Amino acid sequence: MRSHLWWTVRGRRGTDNRVVAYLLYSDPDGHRQCVELTGARPRLTIGRRPSCDIALPWDDEVSRLHAELVQIGEEWVVNDHGLSRNGTFVNGRRVGARRRLHAGDALCVGATTILVCARDGSGVPTRAARQPGERVAVTPAQQRLLDALCRPLLDDGYAAPASNRRIAEELVISVDTVKGTLSALYERFGLTALSQNEKRASLARRALVQR
């Protein structure tokens, strides 16, 4: 499922004229983080530990050591091998043990979405919003948050979506985890061009449509 191009790739060529690959993801404040994939570091760890190469300390759904990325020849693969308690997903499908990654793949660990990038071009166009009837694949952790976000609307269609604090208390996770998950979901549903309040309300409406 290659429709998960929430951030269109920005690439550049290295000195050996090969396309340099990147990982892109957002922190709880919505700032994009970029990690370059190069032969200088053929193995990268992902997890909640500060010592991990891709450290996600704010995401309570991520295991301390969640997964690893390994370069094999010219390819990159993601390994889980039972390291994580909540699993690792690529384009909405759980990784059994090892899976090769391609540009445009969406790698989901816990509630964090990481986009795999490798393409030439200097611009990063904003992705258009998905149509309301278009179903969007989400991970179990993201679905739990969507359920909590929409819960007030199930009792009263005119109610506001649940606040970050309320969601955090219901799911027993940190507010930073809630923020990070929402940031990934806004990207996934193509809502990043909207204002903060509009994004939240639109996300809740889209989530209710595909329940």
Coordinates of C-alpha atoms in Angstrom, one line a residue:
M1 CA 0.0 0.0 0.0
R2 CA 2.1 2.9 -1.3
S3 CA -0.5 5.6 -0.7
H4 CA 1.1 6.5 2.6
L5 CA 3.1 9.4 1.2
W6 CA 2.2 11.8 3.9
W7 CA 5.5 13.7 3.6
T8 CA 6.6 13.7 0.0
V9 CA 10.3 12.8 -0.1
R10 CA 13.1 15.2 -0.3
G11 CA 16.4 13.5 -1.4
R12 CA 19.9 14.5 -2.3
R13 CA 22.8 12.6 -3.7
G14 CA 26.0 11.7 -1.8
T15 CA 29.5 11.9 -3.1
D16 CA 29.2 8.4 -4.6
N17 CA 26.2 9.6 -6.7
R18 CA 23.8 7.3 -4.9
V19 CA 20.5 8.6 -3.6
V20 CA 20.7 9.2 0.1
A21 CA 17.8 7.7 2.2
Y22 CA 16.1 9.4 5.1
L23 CA 13.7 8.6 7.9
L24 CA 11.2 11.4 8.7
Y25 CA 9.0 11.6 11.8
S26 CA 7.5 14.2 14.1
D27 CA 8.1 14.8 17.8
P28 CA 5.2 15.7 20.2
D29 CA 5.5 19.4 19.2
G30 CA 5.0 18.6 15.6
H31 CA 8.6 19.3 14.6
R32 CA 9.9 17.0 11.9
Q33 CA 13.0 14.9 12.7
C34 CA 15.3 13.6 9.9
V35 CA 17.7 10.6 10.2
E36 CA 20.0 9.9 7.3
L37 CA 20.5 6.2 6.3
T38 CA 24.1 5.7 5.3
G39 CA 26.6 2.9 5.2
A40 CA 28.5 4.6 8.0
R41 CA 25.8 3.4 10.3
P42 CA 24.6 0.0 8.9
R43 CA 22.5 -0.8 12.0
L44 CA 20.2 1.6 13.8
T45 CA 18.1 0.8 16.9
I46 CA 14.6 2.3 17.5
G47 CA 13.2 2.5 21.0
R48 CA 12.2 4.5 24.1
R49 CA 15.7 4.3 25.6
P50 CA 17.7 7.6 25.2
S51 CA 20.6 5.4 24.0
C52 CA 18.7 4.2 20.9
D53 CA 19.8 5.7 17.6
I54 CA 16.2 6.7 17.0
A55 CA 15.0 7.5 20.5
L56 CA 11.3 8.1 21.1
P57 CA 11.2 8.7 24.9
W58 CA 7.8 10.4 24.7
D59 CA 6.0 7.4 23.2
D60 CA 4.7 5.1 26.0
E61 CA 3.6 2.5 23.3
V62 CA 7.2 2.0 22.2
S63 CA 9.3 -0.6 24.0
R64 CA 12.7 0.4 25.4
L65 CA 14.3 -1.5 22.6
H66 CA 11.6 -1.8 20.0
A67 CA 13.1 -2.7 16.6
E68 CA 16.3 -2.3 14.5
L69 CA 17.1 -1.2 11.0
V70 CA 19.8 -3.1 9.2
Q71 CA 21.5 -2.4 5.9
I72 CA 22.0 -5.6 3.8
G73 CA 23.9 -4.8 0.6
E74 CA 22.0 -1.9 -1.0
E75 CA 18.8 -2.6 0.9
W76 CA 17.5 -1.6 4.3
V77 CA 15.3 -4.0 6.4
V78 CA 13.5 -3.6 9.6
N79 CA 13.8 -6.3 12.2
D80 CA 11.5 -6.9 15.2
H81 CA 12.1 -10.5 16.3
G82 CA 9.8 -10.2 19.3
L83 CA 11.7 -7.2 20.7
S84 CA 8.6 -5.1 21.0
R85 CA 5.5 -5.7 23.1
N86 CA 3.1 -3.9 20.7
G87 CA 4.7 -4.9 17.3
T88 CA 6.2 -3.0 14.4
F89 CA 4.1 -2.2 11.3
V90 CA 4.9 -1.3 7.7
N91 CA 2.0 0.3 5.8
G92 CA -0.4 -1.0 8.4
R93 CA 0.8 -4.6 8.3
R94 CA 2.6 -6.1 11.2
V95 CA 6.2 -7.2 10.6
G96 CA 6.7 -10.9 11.5
A97 CA 10.4 -10.8 11.8
R98 CA 12.2 -9.0 8.9
R99 CA 10.9 -6.8 6.2
R100 CA 12.6 -4.9 3.4
L101 CA 11.9 -1.2 3.3
H102 CA 11.1 0.9 0.2
A103 CA 10.8 4.6 -0.3
G104 CA 7.3 5.8 0.6
D105 CA 6.8 3.1 3.2
A106 CA 5.2 4.1 6.5
L107 CA 7.0 2.4 9.4
C108 CA 4.9 2.5 12.6
V109 CA 6.4 1.8 16.1
G110 CA 4.1 2.3 19.0
A111 CA 2.1 5.4 18.2
T112 CA 4.9 7.0 16.1
T113 CA 4.9 7.0 12.3
I114 CA 8.2 7.1 10.5
L115 CA 8.3 7.7 6.8
V116 CA 11.1 6.0 4.7
C117 CA 12.4 8.4 2.1
A118 CA 14.8 8.1 -0.9
R119 CA 14.1 10.2 -3.9
D120 CA 15.8 13.2 -5.7
G121 CA 14.1 16.6 -5.6
S122 CA 14.4 19.7 -3.5
G123 CA 10.7 20.5 -2.7
V124 CA 8.5 18.9 -0.1
P125 CA 4.9 19.6 -1.3
T126 CA 2.1 19.3 1.1
R127 CA 0.0 16.2 0.6
A128 CA -3.7 16.9 -0.2
A129 CA -6.3 15.8 2.3
R130 CA -7.8 12.4 1.9
Q131 CA -11.4 12.2 0.9
P132 CA -13.8 11.6 3.9
G133 CA -14.9 8.2 2.6
E134 CA -11.4 7.0 1.9
R135 CA -10.4 4.4 4.6
V136 CA -7.0 5.1 6.3
A137 CA -5.0 2.2 7.8
V138 CA -3.9 2.8 11.4
T139 CA -2.0 0.8 13.9
P140 CA -3.7 -0.6 17.0
A141 CA -2.2 2.1 19.2
Q142 CA -3.4 4.8 16.9
Q143 CA -6.9 3.2 16.8
R144 CA -7.1 3.2 20.6
L145 CA -6.3 6.9 20.6
L146 CA -8.9 7.6 17.9
D147 CA -11.5 5.8 19.9
A148 CA -10.7 7.9 23.0
L149 CA -10.7 11.1 20.9
C150 CA -14.2 10.3 19.5
R151 CA -15.8 9.0 22.7
P152 CA -17.5 12.3 23.7
L153 CA -19.0 12.5 20.2
L154 CA -20.7 9.1 20.6
D155 CA -22.9 10.4 23.4
D156 CA -23.4 13.9 22.0
G157 CA -22.8 14.7 18.3
Y158 CA -22.3 18.3 19.2
A159 CA -19.6 17.7 21.8
A160 CA -16.0 18.5 21.3
P161 CA -13.4 15.7 20.9
A162 CA -11.6 14.6 24.0
S163 CA -8.7 16.7 25.2
N164 CA -5.2 15.5 25.3
R165 CA -5.3 15.2 29.1
R166 CA -8.5 13.2 29.0
I167 CA -7.1 10.9 26.4
A168 CA -3.9 10.4 28.3
E169 CA -5.8 9.6 31.5
E170 CA -8.1 7.1 29.8
L171 CA -5.3 5.3 28.0
V172 CA -2.8 5.6 30.9
I173 CA -0.2 7.2 28.6
S174 CA 1.7 10.5 28.7
V175 CA 0.3 13.7 27.2
D176 CA 3.5 13.8 25.0
T177 CA 2.5 10.4 23.6
V178 CA -1.0 11.7 22.8
K179 CA 0.5 14.8 21.0
G180 CA 2.9 12.6 19.0
T181 CA 0.2 10.2 17.9
L182 CA -2.1 13.0 16.9
S183 CA 0.7 14.6 14.9
A184 CA 1.2 11.3 13.0
L185 CA -2.5 10.9 12.4
Y186 CA -2.9 14.4 11.0
E187 CA -0.2 13.5 8.5
R188 CA -1.8 10.2 7.8
F189 CA -5.3 11.7 7.2
G190 CA -3.8 14.6 5.2
L191 CA -4.9 17.3 7.6
T192 CA -1.7 19.2 8.2
A193 CA -2.8 22.3 6.3
L194 CA -5.7 23.0 8.7
S195 CA -5.5 25.0 11.9
Q196 CA -5.0 23.1 15.2
N197 CA -8.6 23.2 16.2
E198 CA -9.8 22.3 12.7
K199 CA -7.3 19.4 12.5
R200 CA -8.6 17.9 15.8
A201 CA -12.3 18.2 14.8
S202 CA -11.7 16.9 11.3
L203 CA -9.7 13.9 12.5
A204 CA -12.6 13.0 14.9
R205 CA -15.1 13.2 12.1
R206 CA -13.0 11.1 9.7
A207 CA -12.4 8.5 12.5
L208 CA -16.2 8.2 13.2
V209 CA -16.9 7.7 9.5
Q210 CA -14.6 4.7 9.2
R211 CA -15.5 3.0 12.5

